[in-house]
């Protein structure tokens, strides 16, 4: 973990290209992939009612797309569309720019966490609840079936965030990003971006099926608690 911290502090932002960073198989190999597919199928079948109810609520509360696909960086540095139920207003990007430009405290919070506790972009009534319970991330189980993600893994990063990883991006991109992971059970959005980098590096270095199952069990408790979700 210390070596990971040292690499990050070297401050050499760069996006590692897919060809030179891709290994034969992602961290966890075939066993992890079989577990991912089986778990995702069970999860999708178990939550089918939410795939009917949530789209209706979203359409009523905030007219616009039901799903939101944001480009994230996956295994080997390959970008993919990370799917979520939409919890923000349609013009979220522009609203964020204007909010940060006029609010220095919010800008400082964004720089440290890449999140805002009082985010003006979240749709009213149901947006925060969906985020607190992570219902917005249910469509990501289809990302897992496609092979874009794992059930457990490093946090899915945007292109700009991977650049901030510096040389540590090589370790991050050795695994498929996860719906949950060490970052999810260690404080979620309350932890700093630098701490997330260390957690991602630690996960890749110590990944195994037993630890994945423990992290899934811990995630359930974190979701029920709601701490760090915004």
mmCIF file with all atom_site columns, C-alpha atoms in Angstrom:
data_model
loop_
_atom_site.group_PDB
_atom_site.id
_atom_site.type_symbol
_atom_site.label_atom_id
_atom_site.label_alt_id
_atom_site.label_comp_id
_atom_site.label_asym_id
_atom_site.label_entity_id
_atom_site.label_seq_id
_atom_site.pdbx_PDB_ins_code
_atom_site.Cartn_x
_atom_site.Cartn_y
_atom_site.Cartn_z
_atom_site.occupancy
_atom_site.B_iso_or_equiv
_atom_site.pdbx_formal_charge
_atom_site.auth_seq_id
_atom_site.auth_comp_id
_atom_site.auth_asym_id
_atom_site.auth_atom_id
_atom_site.pdbx_PDB_model_num
ATOM 1   C CA . UNK A 1 1   ? 0.000   0.000   0.000   1.00 0.00 ? 1   UNK A CA 1
ATOM 2   C CA . UNK A 1 2   ? 2.873   2.374   0.715   1.00 0.00 ? 2   UNK A CA 1
ATOM 3   C CA . UNK A 1 3   ? 4.271   1.838   -2.766  1.00 0.00 ? 3   UNK A CA 1
ATOM 4   C CA . UNK A 1 4   ? 0.881   2.772   -4.150  1.00 0.00 ? 4   UNK A CA 1
ATOM 5   C CA . UNK A 1 5   ? 0.866   5.993   -2.123  1.00 0.00 ? 5   UNK A CA 1
ATOM 6   C CA . UNK A 1 6   ? 4.362   6.836   -3.365  1.00 0.00 ? 6   UNK A CA 1
ATOM 7   C CA . UNK A 1 7   ? 3.342   6.395   -6.978  1.00 0.00 ? 7   UNK A CA 1
ATOM 8   C CA . UNK A 1 8   ? 0.311   8.591   -6.574  1.00 0.00 ? 8   UNK A CA 1
ATOM 9   C CA . UNK A 1 9   ? 2.323   11.356  -4.972  1.00 0.00 ? 9   UNK A CA 1
ATOM 10  C CA . UNK A 1 10  ? 4.725   11.293  -7.895  1.00 0.00 ? 10  UNK A CA 1
ATOM 11  C CA . UNK A 1 11  ? 2.033   13.445  -9.576  1.00 0.00 ? 11  UNK A CA 1
ATOM 12  C CA . UNK A 1 12  ? 2.353   12.106  -13.085 1.00 0.00 ? 12  UNK A CA 1
ATOM 13  C CA . UNK A 1 13  ? -1.235  12.229  -14.389 1.00 0.00 ? 13  UNK A CA 1
ATOM 14  C CA . UNK A 1 14  ? -1.701  10.023  -17.405 1.00 0.00 ? 14  UNK A CA 1
ATOM 15  C CA . UNK A 1 15  ? -4.268  7.653   -18.848 1.00 0.00 ? 15  UNK A CA 1
ATOM 16  C CA . UNK A 1 16  ? -2.584  4.315   -19.419 1.00 0.00 ? 16  UNK A CA 1
ATOM 17  C CA . UNK A 1 17  ? -3.506  3.049   -22.873 1.00 0.00 ? 17  UNK A CA 1
ATOM 18  C CA . UNK A 1 18  ? -5.322  -0.266  -23.116 1.00 0.00 ? 18  UNK A CA 1
ATOM 19  C CA . UNK A 1 19  ? -2.838  -2.249  -25.254 1.00 0.00 ? 19  UNK A CA 1
ATOM 20  C CA . UNK A 1 20  ? 0.200   -1.800  -23.001 1.00 0.00 ? 20  UNK A CA 1
ATOM 21  C CA . UNK A 1 21  ? -1.725  -2.236  -19.743 1.00 0.00 ? 21  UNK A CA 1
ATOM 22  C CA . UNK A 1 22  ? -3.971  -5.186  -20.613 1.00 0.00 ? 22  UNK A CA 1
ATOM 23  C CA . UNK A 1 23  ? -2.942  -8.526  -19.128 1.00 0.00 ? 23  UNK A CA 1
ATOM 24  C CA . UNK A 1 24  ? -4.104  -11.997 -20.177 1.00 0.00 ? 24  UNK A CA 1
ATOM 25  C CA . UNK A 1 25  ? -7.018  -12.011 -17.733 1.00 0.00 ? 25  UNK A CA 1
ATOM 26  C CA . UNK A 1 26  ? -8.405  -9.531  -15.196 1.00 0.00 ? 26  UNK A CA 1
ATOM 27  C CA . UNK A 1 27  ? -7.628  -9.984  -11.511 1.00 0.00 ? 27  UNK A CA 1
ATOM 28  C CA . UNK A 1 28  ? -9.586  -12.981 -10.196 1.00 0.00 ? 28  UNK A CA 1
ATOM 29  C CA . UNK A 1 29  ? -9.605  -14.907 -13.472 1.00 0.00 ? 29  UNK A CA 1
ATOM 30  C CA . UNK A 1 30  ? -12.235 -17.462 -14.499 1.00 0.00 ? 30  UNK A CA 1
ATOM 31  C CA . UNK A 1 31  ? -13.499 -18.244 -10.988 1.00 0.00 ? 31  UNK A CA 1
ATOM 32  C CA . UNK A 1 32  ? -14.320 -14.598 -10.333 1.00 0.00 ? 32  UNK A CA 1
ATOM 33  C CA . UNK A 1 33  ? -16.044 -14.296 -13.710 1.00 0.00 ? 33  UNK A CA 1
ATOM 34  C CA . UNK A 1 34  ? -18.269 -17.327 -13.104 1.00 0.00 ? 34  UNK A CA 1
ATOM 35  C CA . UNK A 1 35  ? -19.215 -15.958 -9.684  1.00 0.00 ? 35  UNK A CA 1
ATOM 36  C CA . UNK A 1 36  ? -19.966 -12.523 -11.193 1.00 0.00 ? 36  UNK A CA 1
ATOM 37  C CA . UNK A 1 37  ? -22.327 -13.937 -13.811 1.00 0.00 ? 37  UNK A CA 1
ATOM 38  C CA . UNK A 1 38  ? -24.170 -16.227 -11.380 1.00 0.00 ? 38  UNK A CA 1
ATOM 39  C CA . UNK A 1 39  ? -24.529 -13.524 -8.715  1.00 0.00 ? 39  UNK A CA 1
ATOM 40  C CA . UNK A 1 40  ? -25.719 -10.922 -11.259 1.00 0.00 ? 40  UNK A CA 1
ATOM 41  C CA . UNK A 1 41  ? -28.388 -13.203 -12.692 1.00 0.00 ? 41  UNK A CA 1
ATOM 42  C CA . UNK A 1 42  ? -29.755 -13.871 -9.213  1.00 0.00 ? 42  UNK A CA 1
ATOM 43  C CA . UNK A 1 43  ? -29.612 -10.164 -8.342  1.00 0.00 ? 43  UNK A CA 1
ATOM 44  C CA . UNK A 1 44  ? -31.474 -9.107  -11.503 1.00 0.00 ? 44  UNK A CA 1
ATOM 45  C CA . UNK A 1 45  ? -34.209 -11.712 -11.026 1.00 0.00 ? 45  UNK A CA 1
ATOM 46  C CA . UNK A 1 46  ? -34.560 -10.769 -7.344  1.00 0.00 ? 46  UNK A CA 1
ATOM 47  C CA . UNK A 1 47  ? -34.948 -7.052  -8.070  1.00 0.00 ? 47  UNK A CA 1
ATOM 48  C CA . UNK A 1 48  ? -37.195 -7.210  -11.150 1.00 0.00 ? 48  UNK A CA 1
ATOM 49  C CA . UNK A 1 49  ? -39.977 -5.214  -9.418  1.00 0.00 ? 49  UNK A CA 1
ATOM 50  C CA . UNK A 1 50  ? -37.584 -2.270  -9.036  1.00 0.00 ? 50  UNK A CA 1
ATOM 51  C CA . UNK A 1 51  ? -36.896 -2.312  -12.777 1.00 0.00 ? 51  UNK A CA 1
ATOM 52  C CA . UNK A 1 52  ? -40.626 -1.636  -13.214 1.00 0.00 ? 52  UNK A CA 1
ATOM 53  C CA . UNK A 1 53  ? -41.350 0.716   -10.295 1.00 0.00 ? 53  UNK A CA 1
ATOM 54  C CA . UNK A 1 54  ? -38.293 2.984   -10.405 1.00 0.00 ? 54  UNK A CA 1
ATOM 55  C CA . UNK A 1 55  ? -38.618 3.980   -14.094 1.00 0.00 ? 55  UNK A CA 1
ATOM 56  C CA . UNK A 1 56  ? -42.236 5.006   -13.471 1.00 0.00 ? 56  UNK A CA 1
ATOM 57  C CA . UNK A 1 57  ? -41.245 7.143   -10.470 1.00 0.00 ? 57  UNK A CA 1
ATOM 58  C CA . UNK A 1 58  ? -38.379 8.772   -12.379 1.00 0.00 ? 58  UNK A CA 1
ATOM 59  C CA . UNK A 1 59  ? -40.627 9.669   -15.328 1.00 0.00 ? 59  UNK A CA 1
ATOM 60  C CA . UNK A 1 60  ? -43.225 11.225  -13.013 1.00 0.00 ? 60  UNK A CA 1
ATOM 61  C CA . UNK A 1 61  ? -40.789 13.222  -10.850 1.00 0.00 ? 61  UNK A CA 1
ATOM 62  C CA . UNK A 1 62  ? -38.294 14.308  -13.523 1.00 0.00 ? 62  UNK A CA 1
ATOM 63  C CA . UNK A 1 63  ? -39.258 14.010  -17.203 1.00 0.00 ? 63  UNK A CA 1
ATOM 64  C CA . UNK A 1 64  ? -36.336 12.802  -19.255 1.00 0.00 ? 64  UNK A CA 1
ATOM 65  C CA . UNK A 1 65  ? -34.301 9.626   -19.793 1.00 0.00 ? 65  UNK A CA 1
ATOM 66  C CA . UNK A 1 66  ? -34.838 6.778   -17.323 1.00 0.00 ? 66  UNK A CA 1
ATOM 67  C CA . UNK A 1 67  ? -31.281 5.509   -17.554 1.00 0.00 ? 67  UNK A CA 1
ATOM 68  C CA . UNK A 1 68  ? -28.009 7.395   -17.458 1.00 0.00 ? 68  UNK A CA 1
ATOM 69  C CA . UNK A 1 69  ? -24.849 6.008   -19.040 1.00 0.00 ? 69  UNK A CA 1
ATOM 70  C CA . UNK A 1 70  ? -21.584 7.606   -17.984 1.00 0.00 ? 70  UNK A CA 1
ATOM 71  C CA . UNK A 1 71  ? -18.269 6.662   -19.566 1.00 0.00 ? 71  UNK A CA 1
ATOM 72  C CA . UNK A 1 72  ? -15.998 4.898   -17.085 1.00 0.00 ? 72  UNK A CA 1
ATOM 73  C CA . UNK A 1 73  ? -12.606 3.221   -17.440 1.00 0.00 ? 73  UNK A CA 1
ATOM 74  C CA . UNK A 1 74  ? -12.507 -0.545  -17.140 1.00 0.00 ? 74  UNK A CA 1
ATOM 75  C CA . UNK A 1 75  ? -10.062 -3.409  -17.312 1.00 0.00 ? 75  UNK A CA 1
ATOM 76  C CA . UNK A 1 76  ? -6.968  -2.591  -19.350 1.00 0.00 ? 76  UNK A CA 1
ATOM 77  C CA . UNK A 1 77  ? -7.969  1.076   -19.659 1.00 0.00 ? 77  UNK A CA 1
ATOM 78  C CA . UNK A 1 78  ? -10.890 0.339   -21.999 1.00 0.00 ? 78  UNK A CA 1
ATOM 79  C CA . UNK A 1 79  ? -13.805 2.803   -21.611 1.00 0.00 ? 79  UNK A CA 1
ATOM 80  C CA . UNK A 1 80  ? -17.351 1.499   -21.247 1.00 0.00 ? 80  UNK A CA 1
ATOM 81  C CA . UNK A 1 81  ? -20.844 2.946   -20.594 1.00 0.00 ? 81  UNK A CA 1
ATOM 82  C CA . UNK A 1 82  ? -21.625 2.475   -16.890 1.00 0.00 ? 82  UNK A CA 1
ATOM 83  C CA . UNK A 1 83  ? -25.414 2.274   -16.514 1.00 0.00 ? 83  UNK A CA 1
ATOM 84  C CA . UNK A 1 84  ? -27.513 3.730   -13.707 1.00 0.00 ? 84  UNK A CA 1
ATOM 85  C CA . UNK A 1 85  ? -31.075 4.772   -13.091 1.00 0.00 ? 85  UNK A CA 1
ATOM 86  C CA . UNK A 1 86  ? -31.032 8.541   -13.535 1.00 0.00 ? 86  UNK A CA 1
ATOM 87  C CA . UNK A 1 87  ? -30.987 10.431  -10.233 1.00 0.00 ? 87  UNK A CA 1
ATOM 88  C CA . UNK A 1 88  ? -29.996 13.856  -11.573 1.00 0.00 ? 88  UNK A CA 1
ATOM 89  C CA . UNK A 1 89  ? -31.692 16.549  -13.607 1.00 0.00 ? 89  UNK A CA 1
ATOM 90  C CA . UNK A 1 90  ? -31.117 16.332  -17.394 1.00 0.00 ? 90  UNK A CA 1
ATOM 91  C CA . UNK A 1 91  ? -28.804 19.403  -17.451 1.00 0.00 ? 91  UNK A CA 1
ATOM 92  C CA . UNK A 1 92  ? -26.660 18.150  -14.553 1.00 0.00 ? 92  UNK A CA 1
ATOM 93  C CA . UNK A 1 93  ? -23.251 18.907  -16.097 1.00 0.00 ? 93  UNK A CA 1
ATOM 94  C CA . UNK A 1 94  ? -24.031 22.559  -16.745 1.00 0.00 ? 94  UNK A CA 1
ATOM 95  C CA . UNK A 1 95  ? -25.636 22.968  -13.325 1.00 0.00 ? 95  UNK A CA 1
ATOM 96  C CA . UNK A 1 96  ? -22.511 21.536  -11.653 1.00 0.00 ? 96  UNK A CA 1
ATOM 97  C CA . UNK A 1 97  ? -20.208 23.966  -13.466 1.00 0.00 ? 97  UNK A CA 1
ATOM 98  C CA . UNK A 1 98  ? -22.339 26.945  -12.470 1.00 0.00 ? 98  UNK A CA 1
ATOM 99  C CA . UNK A 1 99  ? -22.680 25.753  -8.863  1.00 0.00 ? 99  UNK A CA 1
ATOM 100 C CA . UNK A 1 100 ? -18.946 25.207  -8.379  1.00 0.00 ? 100 UNK A CA 1
ATOM 101 C CA . UNK A 1 101 ? -18.062 28.501  -10.051 1.00 0.00 ? 101 UNK A CA 1
ATOM 102 C CA . UNK A 1 102 ? -20.260 30.448  -7.637  1.00 0.00 ? 102 UNK A CA 1
ATOM 103 C CA . UNK A 1 103 ? -19.560 28.418  -4.480  1.00 0.00 ? 103 UNK A CA 1
ATOM 104 C CA . UNK A 1 104 ? -15.912 28.119  -3.314  1.00 0.00 ? 104 UNK A CA 1
ATOM 105 C CA . UNK A 1 105 ? -16.833 25.778  -0.444  1.00 0.00 ? 105 UNK A CA 1
ATOM 106 C CA . UNK A 1 106 ? -18.541 23.403  -2.845  1.00 0.00 ? 106 UNK A CA 1
ATOM 107 C CA . UNK A 1 107 ? -15.530 23.572  -5.164  1.00 0.00 ? 107 UNK A CA 1
ATOM 108 C CA . UNK A 1 108 ? -13.220 22.597  -2.288  1.00 0.00 ? 108 UNK A CA 1
ATOM 109 C CA . UNK A 1 109 ? -15.526 19.725  -1.335  1.00 0.00 ? 109 UNK A CA 1
ATOM 110 C CA . UNK A 1 110 ? -15.617 18.543  -4.953  1.00 0.00 ? 110 UNK A CA 1
ATOM 111 C CA . UNK A 1 111 ? -11.820 18.702  -5.265  1.00 0.00 ? 111 UNK A CA 1
ATOM 112 C CA . UNK A 1 112 ? -11.384 16.481  -2.198  1.00 0.00 ? 112 UNK A CA 1
ATOM 113 C CA . UNK A 1 113 ? -14.182 13.939  -2.639  1.00 0.00 ? 113 UNK A CA 1
ATOM 114 C CA . UNK A 1 114 ? -15.434 14.292  -6.258  1.00 0.00 ? 114 UNK A CA 1
ATOM 115 C CA . UNK A 1 115 ? -18.858 14.391  -4.547  1.00 0.00 ? 115 UNK A CA 1
ATOM 116 C CA . UNK A 1 116 ? -21.191 16.960  -2.969  1.00 0.00 ? 116 UNK A CA 1
ATOM 117 C CA . UNK A 1 117 ? -23.265 16.267  0.136   1.00 0.00 ? 117 UNK A CA 1
ATOM 118 C CA . UNK A 1 118 ? -25.867 18.845  -0.889  1.00 0.00 ? 118 UNK A CA 1
ATOM 119 C CA . UNK A 1 119 ? -25.866 18.268  -4.621  1.00 0.00 ? 119 UNK A CA 1
ATOM 120 C CA . UNK A 1 120 ? -28.328 20.589  -6.419  1.00 0.00 ? 120 UNK A CA 1
ATOM 121 C CA . UNK A 1 121 ? -28.400 18.254  -9.419  1.00 0.00 ? 121 UNK A CA 1
ATOM 122 C CA . UNK A 1 122 ? -30.233 15.417  -7.639  1.00 0.00 ? 122 UNK A CA 1
ATOM 123 C CA . UNK A 1 123 ? -33.879 15.039  -8.661  1.00 0.00 ? 123 UNK A CA 1
ATOM 124 C CA . UNK A 1 124 ? -36.357 15.836  -5.865  1.00 0.00 ? 124 UNK A CA 1
ATOM 125 C CA . UNK A 1 125 ? -38.103 13.375  -3.568  1.00 0.00 ? 125 UNK A CA 1
ATOM 126 C CA . UNK A 1 126 ? -36.531 10.108  -4.754  1.00 0.00 ? 126 UNK A CA 1
ATOM 127 C CA . UNK A 1 127 ? -33.029 10.934  -6.012  1.00 0.00 ? 127 UNK A CA 1
ATOM 128 C CA . UNK A 1 128 ? -31.312 10.955  -2.617  1.00 0.00 ? 128 UNK A CA 1
ATOM 129 C CA . UNK A 1 129 ? -33.217 7.862   -1.450  1.00 0.00 ? 129 UNK A CA 1
ATOM 130 C CA . UNK A 1 130 ? -32.169 5.890   -4.529  1.00 0.00 ? 130 UNK A CA 1
ATOM 131 C CA . UNK A 1 131 ? -28.556 6.911   -3.936  1.00 0.00 ? 131 UNK A CA 1
ATOM 132 C CA . UNK A 1 132 ? -28.655 6.117   -0.225  1.00 0.00 ? 132 UNK A CA 1
ATOM 133 C CA . UNK A 1 133 ? -29.859 2.579   -0.929  1.00 0.00 ? 133 UNK A CA 1
ATOM 134 C CA . UNK A 1 134 ? -27.809 2.291   -4.166  1.00 0.00 ? 134 UNK A CA 1
ATOM 135 C CA . UNK A 1 135 ? -30.952 1.424   -6.125  1.00 0.00 ? 135 UNK A CA 1
ATOM 136 C CA . UNK A 1 136 ? -29.632 3.655   -8.913  1.00 0.00 ? 136 UNK A CA 1
ATOM 137 C CA . UNK A 1 137 ? -26.816 1.152   -9.473  1.00 0.00 ? 137 UNK A CA 1
ATOM 138 C CA . UNK A 1 138 ? -29.026 -1.876  -10.133 1.00 0.00 ? 138 UNK A CA 1
ATOM 139 C CA . UNK A 1 139 ? -28.573 -1.595  -13.955 1.00 0.00 ? 139 UNK A CA 1
ATOM 140 C CA . UNK A 1 140 ? -24.845 -2.170  -13.420 1.00 0.00 ? 140 UNK A CA 1
ATOM 141 C CA . UNK A 1 141 ? -25.552 -5.873  -12.993 1.00 0.00 ? 141 UNK A CA 1
ATOM 142 C CA . UNK A 1 142 ? -26.097 -5.837  -16.761 1.00 0.00 ? 142 UNK A CA 1
ATOM 143 C CA . UNK A 1 143 ? -22.629 -4.256  -17.071 1.00 0.00 ? 143 UNK A CA 1
ATOM 144 C CA . UNK A 1 144 ? -21.339 -7.251  -15.117 1.00 0.00 ? 144 UNK A CA 1
ATOM 145 C CA . UNK A 1 145 ? -23.047 -9.701  -17.477 1.00 0.00 ? 145 UNK A CA 1
ATOM 146 C CA . UNK A 1 146 ? -21.468 -7.857  -20.436 1.00 0.00 ? 146 UNK A CA 1
ATOM 147 C CA . UNK A 1 147 ? -18.027 -8.212  -18.851 1.00 0.00 ? 147 UNK A CA 1
ATOM 148 C CA . UNK A 1 148 ? -17.527 -4.479  -18.290 1.00 0.00 ? 148 UNK A CA 1
ATOM 149 C CA . UNK A 1 149 ? -17.579 -4.799  -14.500 1.00 0.00 ? 149 UNK A CA 1
ATOM 150 C CA . UNK A 1 150 ? -17.378 -7.225  -11.590 1.00 0.00 ? 150 UNK A CA 1
ATOM 151 C CA . UNK A 1 151 ? -19.688 -7.455  -8.600  1.00 0.00 ? 151 UNK A CA 1
ATOM 152 C CA . UNK A 1 152 ? -16.687 -6.561  -6.410  1.00 0.00 ? 152 UNK A CA 1
ATOM 153 C CA . UNK A 1 153 ? -13.740 -4.502  -7.584  1.00 0.00 ? 153 UNK A CA 1
ATOM 154 C CA . UNK A 1 154 ? -12.141 -1.056  -7.668  1.00 0.00 ? 154 UNK A CA 1
ATOM 155 C CA . UNK A 1 155 ? -14.448 1.941   -7.919  1.00 0.00 ? 155 UNK A CA 1
ATOM 156 C CA . UNK A 1 156 ? -15.540 2.704   -11.530 1.00 0.00 ? 156 UNK A CA 1
ATOM 157 C CA . UNK A 1 157 ? -13.586 5.815   -12.505 1.00 0.00 ? 157 UNK A CA 1
ATOM 158 C CA . UNK A 1 158 ? -14.114 8.553   -15.032 1.00 0.00 ? 158 UNK A CA 1
ATOM 159 C CA . UNK A 1 159 ? -11.376 9.400   -17.520 1.00 0.00 ? 159 UNK A CA 1
ATOM 160 C CA . UNK A 1 160 ? -10.389 12.488  -15.516 1.00 0.00 ? 160 UNK A CA 1
ATOM 161 C CA . UNK A 1 161 ? -10.174 10.494  -12.283 1.00 0.00 ? 161 UNK A CA 1
ATOM 162 C CA . UNK A 1 162 ? -7.896  7.858   -13.817 1.00 0.00 ? 162 UNK A CA 1
ATOM 163 C CA . UNK A 1 163 ? -5.518  10.607  -14.881 1.00 0.00 ? 163 UNK A CA 1
ATOM 164 C CA . UNK A 1 164 ? -5.249  11.614  -11.229 1.00 0.00 ? 164 UNK A CA 1
ATOM 165 C CA . UNK A 1 165 ? -4.150  8.062   -10.339 1.00 0.00 ? 165 UNK A CA 1
ATOM 166 C CA . UNK A 1 166 ? -0.803  8.610   -12.073 1.00 0.00 ? 166 UNK A CA 1
ATOM 167 C CA . UNK A 1 167 ? 1.324   5.462   -12.191 1.00 0.00 ? 167 UNK A CA 1
ATOM 168 C CA . UNK A 1 168 ? -1.123  3.727   -9.823  1.00 0.00 ? 168 UNK A CA 1
ATOM 169 C CA . UNK A 1 169 ? -3.545  3.557   -12.793 1.00 0.00 ? 169 UNK A CA 1
ATOM 170 C CA . UNK A 1 170 ? -1.657  0.479   -14.015 1.00 0.00 ? 170 UNK A CA 1
ATOM 171 C CA . UNK A 1 171 ? -2.623  -1.452  -10.915 1.00 0.00 ? 171 UNK A CA 1
ATOM 172 C CA . UNK A 1 172 ? -6.207  -0.158  -10.986 1.00 0.00 ? 172 UNK A CA 1
ATOM 173 C CA . UNK A 1 173 ? -6.681  -1.255  -14.599 1.00 0.00 ? 173 UNK A CA 1
ATOM 174 C CA . UNK A 1 174 ? -5.578  -4.825  -13.862 1.00 0.00 ? 174 UNK A CA 1
ATOM 175 C CA . UNK A 1 175 ? -9.114  -5.531  -12.572 1.00 0.00 ? 175 UNK A CA 1
ATOM 176 C CA . UNK A 1 176 ? -12.669 -4.962  -13.696 1.00 0.00 ? 176 UNK A CA 1
ATOM 177 C CA . UNK A 1 177 ? -14.277 -2.149  -11.675 1.00 0.00 ? 177 UNK A CA 1
ATOM 178 C CA . UNK A 1 178 ? -16.891 -3.271  -9.178  1.00 0.00 ? 178 UNK A CA 1
ATOM 179 C CA . UNK A 1 179 ? -20.446 -2.419  -8.180  1.00 0.00 ? 179 UNK A CA 1
ATOM 180 C CA . UNK A 1 180 ? -19.096 -2.610  -4.641  1.00 0.00 ? 180 UNK A CA 1
ATOM 181 C CA . UNK A 1 181 ? -15.637 -2.918  -3.103  1.00 0.00 ? 181 UNK A CA 1
ATOM 182 C CA . UNK A 1 182 ? -13.338 -1.741  -0.344  1.00 0.00 ? 182 UNK A CA 1
ATOM 183 C CA . UNK A 1 183 ? -14.272 1.879   -1.068  1.00 0.00 ? 183 UNK A CA 1
ATOM 184 C CA . UNK A 1 184 ? -17.962 1.046   -0.546  1.00 0.00 ? 184 UNK A CA 1
ATOM 185 C CA . UNK A 1 185 ? -17.490 -0.478  2.919   1.00 0.00 ? 185 UNK A CA 1
ATOM 186 C CA . UNK A 1 186 ? -14.838 2.024   4.058   1.00 0.00 ? 186 UNK A CA 1
ATOM 187 C CA . UNK A 1 187 ? -16.898 5.204   4.058   1.00 0.00 ? 187 UNK A CA 1
ATOM 188 C CA . UNK A 1 188 ? -18.319 5.490   0.526   1.00 0.00 ? 188 UNK A CA 1
ATOM 189 C CA . UNK A 1 189 ? -18.362 9.180   -0.432  1.00 0.00 ? 189 UNK A CA 1
ATOM 190 C CA . UNK A 1 190 ? -17.024 10.322  2.971   1.00 0.00 ? 190 UNK A CA 1
ATOM 191 C CA . UNK A 1 191 ? -13.486 9.139   2.224   1.00 0.00 ? 191 UNK A CA 1
ATOM 192 C CA . UNK A 1 192 ? -11.100 11.343  0.276   1.00 0.00 ? 192 UNK A CA 1
ATOM 193 C CA . UNK A 1 193 ? -10.163 10.688  -3.319  1.00 0.00 ? 193 UNK A CA 1
ATOM 194 C CA . UNK A 1 194 ? -6.583  9.892   -2.269  1.00 0.00 ? 194 UNK A CA 1
ATOM 195 C CA . UNK A 1 195 ? -7.829  7.271   0.172   1.00 0.00 ? 195 UNK A CA 1
ATOM 196 C CA . UNK A 1 196 ? -9.910  5.704   -2.600  1.00 0.00 ? 196 UNK A CA 1
ATOM 197 C CA . UNK A 1 197 ? -6.752  5.311   -4.661  1.00 0.00 ? 197 UNK A CA 1
ATOM 198 C CA . UNK A 1 198 ? -5.084  3.385   -1.846  1.00 0.00 ? 198 UNK A CA 1
ATOM 199 C CA . UNK A 1 199 ? -8.145  1.189   -1.345  1.00 0.00 ? 199 UNK A CA 1
ATOM 200 C CA . UNK A 1 200 ? -8.275  0.367   -5.057  1.00 0.00 ? 200 UNK A CA 1
ATOM 201 C CA . UNK A 1 201 ? -4.602  -0.596  -5.054  1.00 0.00 ? 201 UNK A CA 1
ATOM 202 C CA . UNK A 1 202 ? -5.070  -2.708  -1.929  1.00 0.00 ? 202 UNK A CA 1
ATOM 203 C CA . UNK A 1 203 ? -8.025  -4.560  -3.431  1.00 0.00 ? 203 UNK A CA 1
ATOM 204 C CA . UNK A 1 204 ? -6.170  -5.447  -6.631  1.00 0.00 ? 204 UNK A CA 1
ATOM 205 C CA . UNK A 1 205 ? -3.193  -6.701  -4.623  1.00 0.00 ? 205 UNK A CA 1
ATOM 206 C CA . UNK A 1 206 ? -5.253  -8.920  -2.289  1.00 0.00 ? 206 UNK A CA 1
ATOM 207 C CA . UNK A 1 207 ? -8.289  -9.950  -4.370  1.00 0.00 ? 207 UNK A CA 1
ATOM 208 C CA . UNK A 1 208 ? -9.745  -13.447 -3.830  1.00 0.00 ? 208 UNK A CA 1
ATOM 209 C CA . UNK A 1 209 ? -13.224 -14.975 -3.861  1.00 0.00 ? 209 UNK A CA 1
ATOM 210 C CA . UNK A 1 210 ? -13.434 -15.272 -0.077  1.00 0.00 ? 210 UNK A CA 1
ATOM 211 C CA . UNK A 1 211 ? -12.685 -11.593 0.440   1.00 0.00 ? 211 UNK A CA 1
ATOM 212 C CA . UNK A 1 212 ? -15.176 -10.695 -2.300  1.00 0.00 ? 212 UNK A CA 1
ATOM 213 C CA . UNK A 1 213 ? -17.951 -12.546 -0.475  1.00 0.00 ? 213 UNK A CA 1
ATOM 214 C CA . UNK A 1 214 ? -17.042 -10.803 2.775   1.00 0.00 ? 214 UNK A CA 1
ATOM 215 C CA . UNK A 1 215 ? -17.192 -7.425  1.059   1.00 0.00 ? 215 UNK A CA 1
ATOM 216 C CA . UNK A 1 216 ? -20.628 -8.242  -0.376  1.00 0.00 ? 216 UNK A CA 1
ATOM 217 C CA . UNK A 1 217 ? -21.872 -9.143  3.117   1.00 0.00 ? 217 UNK A CA 1
ATOM 218 C CA . UNK A 1 218 ? -20.435 -5.905  4.552   1.00 0.00 ? 218 UNK A CA 1
ATOM 219 C CA . UNK A 1 219 ? -22.009 -3.911  1.721   1.00 0.00 ? 219 UNK A CA 1
ATOM 220 C CA . UNK A 1 220 ? -25.487 -4.977  2.830   1.00 0.00 ? 220 UNK A CA 1
ATOM 221 C CA . UNK A 1 221 ? -24.844 -3.500  6.264   1.00 0.00 ? 221 UNK A CA 1
ATOM 222 C CA . UNK A 1 222 ? -23.451 -0.293  4.773   1.00 0.00 ? 222 UNK A CA 1
ATOM 223 C CA . UNK A 1 223 ? -26.508 0.148   2.549   1.00 0.00 ? 223 UNK A CA 1
ATOM 224 C CA . UNK A 1 224 ? -28.866 -0.294  5.483   1.00 0.00 ? 224 UNK A CA 1
ATOM 225 C CA . UNK A 1 225 ? -26.854 2.217   7.531   1.00 0.00 ? 225 UNK A CA 1
ATOM 226 C CA . UNK A 1 226 ? -26.780 4.765   4.717   1.00 0.00 ? 226 UNK A CA 1
ATOM 227 C CA . UNK A 1 227 ? -23.614 6.467   5.961   1.00 0.00 ? 227 UNK A CA 1
ATOM 228 C CA . UNK A 1 228 ? -21.502 8.154   3.283   1.00 0.00 ? 228 UNK A CA 1
ATOM 229 C CA . UNK A 1 229 ? -24.196 7.930   0.617   1.00 0.00 ? 229 UNK A CA 1
ATOM 230 C CA . UNK A 1 230 ? -24.933 11.130  -1.339  1.00 0.00 ? 230 UNK A CA 1
#
